[in-house]
């Protein structure tokens, strides 16, 4: 009976333990989502290969036990003891108010939600999400063609491989920002491959211009790939008169030089006379045209044509042969505007002078006749009027006449 009693007692205690465990388990399950005001932690972003630090902080701790669990809810640290056999986890600090743990050489597999747990009644939990950043590899620019002719369209493609999160790509051509078309592809290891393409027409001014593919990502400073554009363009032609310096006169010599620049360099330079033949004694040496002993029959348009693999271009020179004495001993050029101004000033002065003199003469002539008439109104005849005039002949010496 004792043995039987002992077995019954053992079974009773076993059932009680199981029931208690079930209650504890049920209580723990119910508190998974409970956020405590006494327990705090922080989310962490870390670059792959570097070290992440998780801090479980307790306010007003009453000697409750702190532990840290991994995303699989395996205990990493129970107080200051590490049950998990992963030496990358190291204790940084342990006290009543904090459990701080570092994780070195972080990889993508370490990403997830870590649990700070405080054994209280009921238990409390706080969550720290570790986000692993994976920087992209060095970007690479590829072009549809290495060399493009002016007027044609070129296409450039830039690729950033193996980033998390997906990188962004920008294009800069010289000082101008270009808008590209971007695609994203998620790889099996949860990283992304980003591809961006731009298309644009080119001109000869684009030759040697730098195009940048700029990759932006939170894990690194901007990464840049460069490419210099190589553009082929037809020649640019310019005719320079090396002799004579002034007018082209009969009997003079004429020396013209044709300057042509292009990419590739012009392989052919030709001279011709529009609508007529070049004079028979004209000499063409490379890009130079030389004509001796000019005469008026040589008048016309002379054209220099340069060509390369892209195309051809030309410039014209119009020759006009002057008389042999043209431009020699010519009278100095007269500034008619200055002469006209001087003449106008002189005429104005003369006009003003005539007006002043006219007014002066008019005034003095009137005074003279008035004096002659005084005392003549009562005279019987002309002789008496002369005798009776004021002052008479006796005052003749005092009267003065002025003529100008």
mmCIF file of C-alpha atoms in Angstrom:
data_model
loop_
_atom_site.group_PDB
_atom_site.id
_atom_site.type_symbol
_atom_site.label_atom_id
_atom_site.label_comp_id
_atom_site.label_asym_id
_atom_site.label_seq_id
_atom_site.Cartn_x
_atom_site.Cartn_y
_atom_site.Cartn_z
ATOM 1 C CA UNK A 1 0.000 0.000 0.000
ATOM 2 C CA UNK A 2 2.851 2.380 0.757
ATOM 3 C CA UNK A 3 4.269 1.762 -2.633
ATOM 4 C CA UNK A 4 0.897 2.318 -4.180
ATOM 5 C CA UNK A 5 0.395 5.467 -2.131
ATOM 6 C CA UNK A 6 3.786 6.736 -3.105
ATOM 7 C CA UNK A 7 2.980 6.162 -6.757
ATOM 8 C CA UNK A 8 -0.305 8.006 -6.438
ATOM 9 C CA UNK A 9 1.407 10.918 -4.705
ATOM 10 C CA UNK A 10 4.033 11.078 -7.412
ATOM 11 C CA UNK A 11 1.376 11.054 -10.089
ATOM 12 C CA UNK A 12 -0.458 13.841 -8.277
ATOM 13 C CA UNK A 13 2.622 16.047 -8.098
ATOM 14 C CA UNK A 14 3.385 15.294 -11.716
ATOM 15 C CA UNK A 15 -0.093 16.379 -12.774
ATOM 16 C CA UNK A 16 0.223 19.540 -10.717
ATOM 17 C CA UNK A 17 3.566 20.358 -12.364
ATOM 18 C CA UNK A 18 2.162 19.764 -15.804
ATOM 19 C CA UNK A 19 -0.841 21.949 -15.037
ATOM 20 C CA UNK A 20 1.403 24.677 -13.659
ATOM 21 C CA UNK A 21 3.663 24.500 -16.724
ATOM 22 C CA UNK A 22 0.630 24.765 -18.948
ATOM 23 C CA UNK A 23 -0.499 27.837 -17.064
ATOM 24 C CA UNK A 24 2.941 29.420 -17.327
ATOM 25 C CA UNK A 25 3.164 28.610 -21.012
ATOM 26 C CA UNK A 26 -0.294 30.016 -21.615
ATOM 27 C CA UNK A 27 0.625 33.160 -19.710
ATOM 28 C CA UNK A 28 3.870 33.561 -21.688
ATOM 29 C CA UNK A 29 2.064 33.180 -24.966
ATOM 30 C CA UNK A 30 -0.423 35.825 -23.993
ATOM 31 C CA UNK A 31 2.311 38.353 -23.177
ATOM 32 C CA UNK A 32 4.253 38.124 -26.421
ATOM 33 C CA UNK A 33 2.784 41.377 -27.696
ATOM 34 C CA UNK A 34 2.835 43.215 -24.396
ATOM 35 C CA UNK A 35 4.880 46.399 -24.466
ATOM 36 C CA UNK A 36 6.234 47.450 -21.079
ATOM 37 C CA UNK A 37 6.799 50.951 -19.930
ATOM 38 C CA UNK A 38 9.756 49.642 -17.904
ATOM 39 C CA UNK A 39 11.606 47.947 -20.795
ATOM 40 C CA UNK A 40 13.061 49.736 -23.813
ATOM 41 C CA UNK A 41 15.349 48.992 -26.753
ATOM 42 C CA UNK A 42 16.229 50.420 -30.198
ATOM 43 C CA UNK A 43 16.104 49.271 -33.789
ATOM 44 C CA UNK A 44 19.510 48.871 -35.398
ATOM 45 C CA UNK A 45 20.737 49.327 -38.972
ATOM 46 C CA UNK A 46 24.156 47.897 -39.682
ATOM 47 C CA UNK A 47 26.292 47.416 -42.780
ATOM 48 C CA UNK A 48 27.078 43.832 -43.671
ATOM 49 C CA UNK A 49 30.351 42.739 -42.094
ATOM 50 C CA UNK A 50 30.271 45.365 -39.352
ATOM 51 C CA UNK A 51 29.132 45.170 -35.700
ATOM 52 C CA UNK A 52 25.617 45.710 -34.346
ATOM 53 C CA UNK A 53 24.858 46.519 -30.699
ATOM 54 C CA UNK A 54 21.569 45.639 -28.987
ATOM 55 C CA UNK A 55 20.706 47.371 -25.722
ATOM 56 C CA UNK A 56 17.932 46.170 -23.395
ATOM 57 C CA UNK A 57 17.256 48.943 -20.863
ATOM 58 C CA UNK A 58 15.147 48.678 -17.713
ATOM 59 C CA UNK A 59 13.577 51.533 -15.770
ATOM 60 C CA UNK A 60 12.795 50.947 -12.103
ATOM 61 C CA UNK A 61 14.052 47.366 -12.083
ATOM 62 C CA UNK A 62 12.946 45.275 -9.077
ATOM 63 C CA UNK A 63 15.695 42.646 -9.480
ATOM 64 C CA UNK A 64 13.841 40.928 -12.299
ATOM 65 C CA UNK A 65 15.892 38.801 -14.689
ATOM 66 C CA UNK A 66 16.778 40.243 -18.155
ATOM 67 C CA UNK A 67 17.451 38.047 -21.157
ATOM 68 C CA UNK A 68 17.971 38.532 -24.900
ATOM 69 C CA UNK A 69 16.459 36.206 -27.539
ATOM 70 C CA UNK A 70 17.291 35.882 -31.222
ATOM 71 C CA UNK A 71 14.617 35.939 -34.012
ATOM 72 C CA UNK A 72 14.144 32.180 -33.470
ATOM 73 C CA UNK A 73 13.499 32.932 -29.766
ATOM 74 C CA UNK A 74 16.664 31.183 -28.699
ATOM 75 C CA UNK A 75 18.284 32.678 -25.617
ATOM 76 C CA UNK A 76 21.426 34.599 -26.498
ATOM 77 C CA UNK A 77 22.103 35.962 -23.001
ATOM 78 C CA UNK A 78 20.396 35.097 -19.717
ATOM 79 C CA UNK A 79 21.565 37.845 -17.411
ATOM 80 C CA UNK A 80 25.356 37.778 -18.047
ATOM 81 C CA UNK A 81 25.469 34.154 -19.233
ATOM 82 C CA UNK A 82 25.533 33.224 -22.932
ATOM 83 C CA UNK A 83 23.801 29.853 -23.510
ATOM 84 C CA UNK A 84 23.985 30.264 -27.322
ATOM 85 C CA UNK A 85 27.195 28.919 -28.809
ATOM 86 C CA UNK A 86 27.857 31.808 -31.211
ATOM 87 C CA UNK A 87 31.025 33.620 -30.256
ATOM 88 C CA UNK A 88 30.079 36.611 -32.418
ATOM 89 C CA UNK A 89 27.743 37.660 -29.582
ATOM 90 C CA UNK A 90 29.687 39.369 -26.798
ATOM 91 C CA UNK A 91 28.564 40.955 -23.546
ATOM 92 C CA UNK A 92 29.268 44.687 -23.562
ATOM 93 C CA UNK A 93 27.498 45.661 -20.328
ATOM 94 C CA UNK A 94 25.346 43.997 -17.707
ATOM 95 C CA UNK A 95 23.689 45.690 -14.749
ATOM 96 C CA UNK A 96 20.299 45.859 -13.063
ATOM 97 C CA UNK A 97 19.271 48.489 -15.617
ATOM 98 C CA UNK A 98 20.874 47.272 -18.859
ATOM 99 C CA UNK A 99 21.881 44.235 -20.857
ATOM 100 C CA UNK A 100 23.983 45.325 -23.816
ATOM 101 C CA UNK A 101 25.255 42.787 -26.363
ATOM 102 C CA UNK A 102 27.328 43.223 -29.542
ATOM 103 C CA UNK A 103 27.108 41.102 -32.692
ATOM 104 C CA UNK A 104 30.193 41.208 -34.903
ATOM 105 C CA UNK A 105 30.611 40.387 -38.594
ATOM 106 C CA UNK A 106 26.901 40.788 -39.272
ATOM 107 C CA UNK A 107 25.456 38.938 -42.271
ATOM 108 C CA UNK A 108 22.061 38.925 -43.969
ATOM 109 C CA UNK A 109 21.123 35.796 -42.014
ATOM 110 C CA UNK A 110 21.324 37.815 -38.792
ATOM 111 C CA UNK A 111 18.572 40.175 -39.906
ATOM 112 C CA UNK A 112 15.297 40.003 -37.983
ATOM 113 C CA UNK A 113 13.514 40.840 -34.733
ATOM 114 C CA UNK A 114 15.424 40.354 -31.452
ATOM 115 C CA UNK A 115 13.549 40.193 -28.140
ATOM 116 C CA UNK A 116 14.460 41.857 -24.872
ATOM 117 C CA UNK A 117 12.591 39.974 -22.135
ATOM 118 C CA UNK A 118 12.101 40.919 -18.486
ATOM 119 C CA UNK A 119 10.851 38.265 -16.054
ATOM 120 C CA UNK A 120 8.108 40.109 -14.204
ATOM 121 C CA UNK A 121 4.513 39.220 -13.489
ATOM 122 C CA UNK A 122 3.382 39.227 -16.212
ATOM 123 C CA UNK A 123 6.608 38.989 -18.297
ATOM 124 C CA UNK A 124 7.529 42.054 -20.394
ATOM 125 C CA UNK A 125 9.060 42.183 -23.872
ATOM 126 C CA UNK A 126 10.531 44.849 -26.162
ATOM 127 C CA UNK A 127 11.683 44.303 -29.754
ATOM 128 C CA UNK A 128 14.794 45.417 -31.607
ATOM 129 C CA UNK A 129 14.727 44.983 -35.396
ATOM 130 C CA UNK A 130 18.159 44.543 -36.959
ATOM 131 C CA UNK A 131 18.311 45.680 -40.589
ATOM 132 C CA UNK A 132 21.392 44.650 -42.553
ATOM 133 C CA UNK A 133 22.536 47.029 -45.305
ATOM 134 C CA UNK A 134 24.486 45.565 -48.217
ATOM 135 C CA UNK A 135 26.402 48.126 -50.315
ATOM 136 C CA UNK A 136 26.427 47.668 -54.079
ATOM 137 C CA UNK A 137 29.528 46.722 -55.987
ATOM 138 C CA UNK A 138 31.378 49.286 -58.091
ATOM 139 C CA UNK A 139 29.127 50.499 -60.932
ATOM 140 C CA UNK A 140 30.021 49.780 -64.538
ATOM 141 C CA UNK A 141 29.059 51.777 -67.651
ATOM 142 C CA UNK A 142 28.539 49.991 -70.943
ATOM 143 C CA UNK A 143 27.843 51.688 -74.286
ATOM 144 C CA UNK A 144 26.115 50.435 -77.380
ATOM 145 C CA UNK A 145 29.074 51.660 -79.415
ATOM 146 C CA UNK A 146 32.423 53.094 -78.373
ATOM 147 C CA UNK A 147 32.452 55.717 -81.130
ATOM 148 C CA UNK A 148 29.394 57.542 -82.491
ATOM 149 C CA UNK A 149 29.020 59.996 -85.389
ATOM 150 C CA UNK A 150 27.502 63.434 -84.851
ATOM 151 C CA UNK A 151 23.744 63.562 -85.277
ATOM 152 C CA UNK A 152 23.314 59.928 -84.233
ATOM 153 C CA UNK A 153 21.903 58.635 -80.956
ATOM 154 C CA UNK A 154 23.975 56.815 -78.382
ATOM 155 C CA UNK A 155 22.853 54.628 -75.480
ATOM 156 C CA UNK A 156 24.663 54.111 -72.176
ATOM 157 C CA UNK A 157 23.823 51.513 -69.510
ATOM 158 C CA UNK A 158 24.949 51.534 -65.863
ATOM 159 C CA UNK A 159 24.549 48.599 -63.467
ATOM 160 C CA UNK A 160 24.786 48.371 -59.655
ATOM 161 C CA UNK A 161 24.852 44.758 -58.389
ATOM 162 C CA UNK A 162 24.190 43.156 -54.996
ATOM 163 C CA UNK A 163 22.736 45.965 -52.910
ATOM 164 C CA UNK A 164 20.194 45.936 -50.081
ATOM 165 C CA UNK A 165 18.058 47.928 -50.170
ATOM 166 C CA UNK A 166 18.040 48.636 -53.914
ATOM 167 C CA UNK A 167 20.425 51.419 -54.946
ATOM 168 C CA UNK A 168 19.383 54.480 -56.980
ATOM 169 C CA UNK A 169 21.214 55.670 -60.096
ATOM 170 C CA UNK A 170 21.659 59.208 -61.475
ATOM 171 C CA UNK A 171 23.237 60.413 -64.743
ATOM 172 C CA UNK A 172 25.267 63.592 -65.288
ATOM 173 C CA UNK A 173 26.549 64.656 -68.745
ATOM 174 C CA UNK A 174 28.901 67.596 -68.388
ATOM 175 C CA UNK A 175 26.802 70.003 -66.287
ATOM 176 C CA UNK A 176 23.488 68.523 -67.412
ATOM 177 C CA UNK A 177 21.454 65.900 -65.552
ATOM 178 C CA UNK A 178 19.974 63.147 -67.729
ATOM 179 C CA UNK A 179 16.856 61.119 -66.974
ATOM 180 C CA UNK A 180 17.362 57.376 -67.319
ATOM 181 C CA UNK A 181 15.071 54.353 -67.373
ATOM 182 C CA UNK A 182 15.690 52.153 -64.311
ATOM 183 C CA UNK A 183 14.809 48.508 -63.617
ATOM 184 C CA UNK A 184 15.154 46.495 -60.385
ATOM 185 C CA UNK A 185 15.723 42.766 -59.998
ATOM 186 C CA UNK A 186 15.636 40.972 -56.635
ATOM 187 C CA UNK A 187 18.136 38.149 -56.382
ATOM 188 C CA UNK A 188 17.888 34.866 -54.464
ATOM 189 C CA UNK A 189 20.061 36.205 -51.627
ATOM 190 C CA UNK A 190 17.592 39.093 -51.055
ATOM 191 C CA UNK A 191 19.886 41.670 -52.691
ATOM 192 C CA UNK A 192 19.000 43.760 -55.730
ATOM 193 C CA UNK A 193 20.550 44.395 -59.126
ATOM 194 C CA UNK A 194 19.704 47.875 -60.483
ATOM 195 C CA UNK A 195 20.105 48.771 -64.156
ATOM 196 C CA UNK A 196 19.680 52.262 -65.661
ATOM 197 C CA UNK A 197 19.907 53.313 -69.327
ATOM 198 C CA UNK A 198 19.998 56.711 -71.074
ATOM 199 C CA UNK A 199 19.659 57.627 -74.749
ATOM 200 C CA UNK A 200 20.546 60.978 -76.314
ATOM 201 C CA UNK A 201 21.717 62.411 -79.666
ATOM 202 C CA UNK A 202 25.297 63.677 -79.899
ATOM 203 C CA UNK A 203 26.928 66.637 -81.627
ATOM 204 C CA UNK A 204 30.552 67.448 -82.314
ATOM 205 C CA UNK A 205 30.548 69.569 -79.131
ATOM 206 C CA UNK A 206 29.983 66.345 -77.155
ATOM 207 C CA UNK A 207 33.347 64.919 -78.192
ATOM 208 C CA UNK A 208 35.420 64.413 -75.028
ATOM 209 C CA UNK A 209 32.502 65.280 -72.690
ATOM 210 C CA UNK A 210 32.425 63.312 -69.425
ATOM 211 C CA UNK A 211 29.341 61.260 -68.545
ATOM 212 C CA UNK A 212 28.956 60.102 -64.904
ATOM 213 C CA UNK A 213 26.840 57.253 -63.549
ATOM 214 C CA UNK A 214 26.272 58.051 -59.851
ATOM 215 C CA UNK A 215 25.030 55.308 -57.497
ATOM 216 C CA UNK A 216 23.417 56.365 -54.205
ATOM 217 C CA UNK A 217 22.971 53.948 -51.290
ATOM 218 C CA UNK A 218 22.625 54.400 -47.501
ATOM 219 C CA UNK A 219 25.498 51.993 -46.829
ATOM 220 C CA UNK A 220 28.135 53.987 -48.742
ATOM 221 C CA UNK A 221 28.938 57.403 -50.083
ATOM 222 C CA UNK A 222 28.047 57.856 -53.722
ATOM 223 C CA UNK A 223 29.825 55.544 -56.133
ATOM 224 C CA UNK A 224 30.713 56.942 -59.567
ATOM 225 C CA UNK A 225 31.566 55.391 -62.926
ATOM 226 C CA UNK A 226 32.933 57.617 -65.720
ATOM 227 C CA UNK A 227 32.870 57.509 -69.489
ATOM 228 C CA UNK A 228 34.206 60.034 -71.997
ATOM 229 C CA UNK A 229 32.187 60.388 -75.186
ATOM 230 C CA UNK A 230 34.016 59.936 -78.482
ATOM 231 C CA UNK A 231 32.188 61.659 -81.337
ATOM 232 C CA UNK A 232 33.156 61.675 -85.021
ATOM 233 C CA UNK A 233 32.226 64.811 -86.993
ATOM 234 C CA UNK A 234 32.718 66.176 -90.497
ATOM 235 C CA UNK A 235 35.392 68.837 -91.158
ATOM 236 C CA UNK A 236 35.126 72.523 -90.377
ATOM 237 C CA UNK A 237 36.683 74.591 -93.183
ATOM 238 C CA UNK A 238 38.171 78.098 -93.131
ATOM 239 C CA UNK A 239 40.017 79.981 -95.935
ATOM 240 C CA UNK A 240 42.789 82.392 -94.924
ATOM 241 C CA UNK A 241 44.348 84.964 -97.332
ATOM 242 C CA UNK A 242 48.064 84.896 -96.626
ATOM 243 C CA UNK A 243 48.866 87.326 -99.515
ATOM 244 C CA UNK A 244 48.122 90.120 -100.343
ATOM 245 C CA UNK A 245 47.096 91.934 -97.192
ATOM 246 C CA UNK A 246 44.881 94.522 -98.882
ATOM 247 C CA UNK A 247 43.124 94.754 -102.253
ATOM 248 C CA UNK A 248 43.856 92.173 -104.923
ATOM 249 C CA UNK A 249 45.085 94.213 -107.936
ATOM 250 C CA UNK A 250 46.055 93.301 -111.427
ATOM 251 C CA UNK A 251 49.576 91.938 -111.538
ATOM 252 C CA UNK A 252 49.557 90.840 -107.885
ATOM 253 C CA UNK A 253 49.951 87.257 -106.680
ATOM 254 C CA UNK A 254 47.293 85.510 -104.592
ATOM 255 C CA UNK A 255 48.013 82.931 -101.880
ATOM 256 C CA UNK A 256 45.092 81.205 -100.130
ATOM 257 C CA UNK A 257 45.407 78.662 -97.309
ATOM 258 C CA UNK A 258 42.601 76.204 -96.477
ATOM 259 C CA UNK A 259 42.371 75.146 -92.831
ATOM 260 C CA UNK A 260 40.230 72.051 -92.189
ATOM 261 C CA UNK A 261 39.659 70.314 -88.839
ATOM 262 C CA UNK A 262 37.509 67.249 -88.223
ATOM 263 C CA UNK A 263 37.392 63.863 -86.518
ATOM 264 C CA UNK A 264 38.890 61.858 -88.044
ATOM 265 C CA UNK A 265 41.261 64.349 -89.626
ATOM 266 C CA UNK A 266 40.263 65.209 -93.229
ATOM 267 C CA UNK A 267 41.919 62.788 -95.621
ATOM 268 C CA UNK A 268 41.279 64.917 -98.703
ATOM 269 C CA UNK A 269 41.318 68.671 -99.441
ATOM 270 C CA UNK A 270 40.470 69.982 -102.930
ATOM 271 C CA UNK A 271 40.254 73.392 -104.602
ATOM 272 C CA UNK A 272 37.863 74.288 -107.402
ATOM 273 C CA UNK A 273 36.436 77.348 -109.104
ATOM 274 C CA UNK A 274 32.656 77.519 -109.084
ATOM 275 C CA UNK A 275 31.185 77.480 -112.657
ATOM 276 C CA UNK A 276 34.617 77.767 -114.283
ATOM 277 C CA UNK A 277 37.981 76.038 -114.366
ATOM 278 C CA UNK A 278 40.801 77.048 -112.083
ATOM 279 C CA UNK A 279 43.378 79.157 -114.032
ATOM 280 C CA UNK A 280 45.825 76.869 -115.798
ATOM 281 C CA UNK A 281 48.881 78.341 -114.104
ATOM 282 C CA UNK A 282 47.352 78.127 -110.592
ATOM 283 C CA UNK A 283 49.370 75.913 -108.248
ATOM 284 C CA UNK A 284 47.745 73.741 -105.560
ATOM 285 C CA UNK A 285 50.128 72.533 -102.875
ATOM 286 C CA UNK A 286 48.421 70.487 -100.204
ATOM 287 C CA UNK A 287 45.804 72.825 -98.761
ATOM 288 C CA UNK A 288 47.232 75.998 -100.400
ATOM 289 C CA UNK A 289 46.131 77.676 -103.645
ATOM 290 C CA UNK A 290 48.658 80.000 -105.348
ATOM 291 C CA UNK A 291 47.887 82.179 -108.406
ATOM 292 C CA UNK A 292 50.480 84.474 -110.029
ATOM 293 C CA UNK A 293 49.957 87.687 -112.019
ATOM 294 C CA UNK A 294 46.288 88.279 -111.358
ATOM 295 C CA UNK A 295 44.002 89.789 -113.977
ATOM 296 C CA UNK A 296 40.289 90.440 -114.098
ATOM 297 C CA UNK A 297 39.579 87.234 -115.994
ATOM 298 C CA UNK A 298 40.380 85.379 -112.761
ATOM 299 C CA UNK A 299 37.409 86.940 -110.966
ATOM 300 C CA UNK A 300 35.065 84.362 -109.460
ATOM 301 C CA UNK A 301 34.316 82.082 -106.511
ATOM 302 C CA UNK A 302 37.032 79.688 -105.360
ATOM 303 C CA UNK A 303 35.977 76.815 -103.112
ATOM 304 C CA UNK A 304 37.957 74.627 -100.692
ATOM 305 C CA UNK A 305 36.356 71.220 -100.023
ATOM 306 C CA UNK A 306 37.491 68.940 -97.171
ATOM 307 C CA UNK A 307 36.166 65.445 -96.498
ATOM 308 C CA UNK A 308 36.569 62.594 -94.002
ATOM 309 C CA UNK A 309 34.746 59.385 -93.143
ATOM 310 C CA UNK A 310 31.769 61.300 -91.689
ATOM 311 C CA UNK A 311 31.161 63.721 -94.567
ATOM 312 C CA UNK A 312 32.442 66.809 -96.358
ATOM 313 C CA UNK A 313 32.285 70.558 -95.897
ATOM 314 C CA UNK A 314 33.492 73.607 -97.833
ATOM 315 C CA UNK A 315 34.067 77.360 -97.694
ATOM 316 C CA UNK A 316 34.081 79.881 -100.555
ATOM 317 C CA UNK A 317 36.392 82.799 -101.341
ATOM 318 C CA UNK A 318 35.187 85.443 -103.792
ATOM 319 C CA UNK A 319 38.037 86.923 -105.830
ATOM 320 C CA UNK A 320 37.664 90.386 -107.369
ATOM 321 C CA UNK A 321 40.710 91.810 -109.132
ATOM 322 C CA UNK A 322 40.924 95.616 -109.009
ATOM 323 C CA UNK A 323 42.747 97.969 -111.352
ATOM 324 C CA UNK A 324 46.464 98.126 -110.665
ATOM 325 C CA UNK A 325 46.164 101.710 -109.374
ATOM 326 C CA UNK A 326 43.128 101.078 -107.190
ATOM 327 C CA UNK A 327 43.579 102.287 -103.652
ATOM 328 C CA UNK A 328 46.893 104.054 -104.388
ATOM 329 C CA UNK A 329 47.266 107.845 -103.749
ATOM 330 C CA UNK A 330 43.712 108.246 -102.713
ATOM 331 C CA UNK A 331 42.736 111.555 -101.129
ATOM 332 C CA UNK A 332 42.348 111.462 -97.413
ATOM 333 C CA UNK A 333 38.912 110.582 -96.309
ATOM 334 C CA UNK A 334 36.859 113.646 -95.374
ATOM 335 C CA UNK A 335 34.591 113.634 -92.456
ATOM 336 C CA UNK A 336 31.531 115.309 -93.956
ATOM 337 C CA UNK A 337 29.703 115.357 -90.668
ATOM 338 C CA UNK A 338 32.392 117.545 -89.062
ATOM 339 C CA UNK A 339 32.446 119.893 -92.042
ATOM 340 C CA UNK A 340 28.659 120.203 -91.990
ATOM 341 C CA UNK A 341 28.756 121.051 -88.311
ATOM 342 C CA UNK A 342 31.364 123.775 -88.793
ATOM 343 C CA UNK A 343 29.406 125.317 -91.679
ATOM 344 C CA UNK A 344 26.224 125.344 -89.604
ATOM 345 C CA UNK A 345 27.974 127.129 -86.731
ATOM 346 C CA UNK A 346 29.473 129.745 -89.080
ATOM 347 C CA UNK A 347 26.112 130.406 -90.740
ATOM 348 C CA UNK A 348 24.453 130.779 -87.340
ATOM 349 C CA UNK A 349 27.084 133.334 -86.225
ATOM 350 C CA UNK A 350 26.686 135.308 -89.454
ATOM 351 C CA UNK A 351 22.902 135.332 -89.122
ATOM 352 C CA UNK A 352 23.084 136.568 -85.532
ATOM 353 C CA UNK A 353 25.527 139.306 -86.542
ATOM 354 C CA UNK A 354 23.245 140.547 -89.354
ATOM 355 C CA UNK A 355 20.265 140.699 -87.028
ATOM 356 C CA UNK A 356 22.189 142.748 -84.455
ATOM 357 C CA UNK A 357 23.545 145.165 -87.069
ATOM 358 C CA UNK A 358 20.100 145.585 -88.628
ATOM 359 C CA UNK A 359 18.558 146.562 -85.339
ATOM 360 C CA UNK A 360 21.404 148.957 -84.633
ATOM 361 C CA UNK A 361 21.143 150.763 -87.993
ATOM 362 C CA UNK A 362 17.385 151.020 -87.744
ATOM 363 C CA UNK A 363 17.615 152.708 -84.357
ATOM 364 C CA UNK A 364 20.216 155.356 -85.390
ATOM 365 C CA UNK A 365 18.612 156.167 -88.747
ATOM 366 C CA UNK A 366 15.320 157.101 -87.080
ATOM 367 C CA UNK A 367 17.034 159.451 -84.661
ATOM 368 C CA UNK A 368 18.765 161.263 -87.516
ATOM 369 C CA UNK A 369 15.569 162.085 -89.412
ATOM 370 C CA UNK A 370 13.798 163.206 -86.247
ATOM 371 C CA UNK A 371 16.448 165.772 -85.478
ATOM 372 C CA UNK A 372 16.363 167.099 -89.037
ATOM 373 C CA UNK A 373 12.602 167.646 -88.817
ATOM 374 C CA UNK A 374 12.555 169.638 -85.582
ATOM 375 C CA UNK A 375 11.535 173.351 -86.177
ATOM 376 C CA UNK A 376 10.556 172.872 -89.789
ATOM 377 C CA UNK A 377 6.841 172.528 -89.259
ATOM 378 C CA UNK A 378 6.216 176.364 -89.072
ATOM 379 C CA UNK A 379 8.496 177.317 -91.955
ATOM 380 C CA UNK A 380 7.081 179.085 -95.043
ATOM 381 C CA UNK A 381 9.450 177.476 -97.472
ATOM 382 C CA UNK A 382 12.289 175.039 -97.549
ATOM 383 C CA UNK A 383 14.984 177.650 -96.986
ATOM 384 C CA UNK A 384 13.210 178.950 -93.915
ATOM 385 C CA UNK A 385 12.773 175.385 -92.614
ATOM 386 C CA UNK A 386 16.470 174.811 -92.850
ATOM 387 C CA UNK A 387 17.224 178.105 -91.129
ATOM 388 C CA UNK A 388 14.627 177.466 -88.393
ATOM 389 C CA UNK A 389 15.731 173.895 -87.715
ATOM 390 C CA UNK A 390 16.843 173.390 -84.118
ATOM 391 C CA UNK A 391 20.257 174.726 -83.732
ATOM 392 C CA UNK A 392 20.264 176.147 -87.311
ATOM 393 C CA UNK A 393 23.454 176.156 -89.317
ATOM 394 C CA UNK A 394 25.239 177.620 -86.406
ATOM 395 C CA UNK A 395 25.141 174.242 -84.735
ATOM 396 C CA UNK A 396 26.317 172.336 -87.709
ATOM 397 C CA UNK A 397 29.603 171.545 -86.092
ATOM 398 C CA UNK A 398 27.870 169.756 -83.230
ATOM 399 C CA UNK A 399 25.848 167.415 -85.453
ATOM 400 C CA UNK A 400 27.560 164.178 -86.290
ATOM 401 C CA UNK A 401 26.672 161.458 -88.669
ATOM 402 C CA UNK A 402 27.902 157.863 -88.456
ATOM 403 C CA UNK A 403 28.146 155.467 -91.306
ATOM 404 C CA UNK A 404 29.086 151.904 -90.993
#
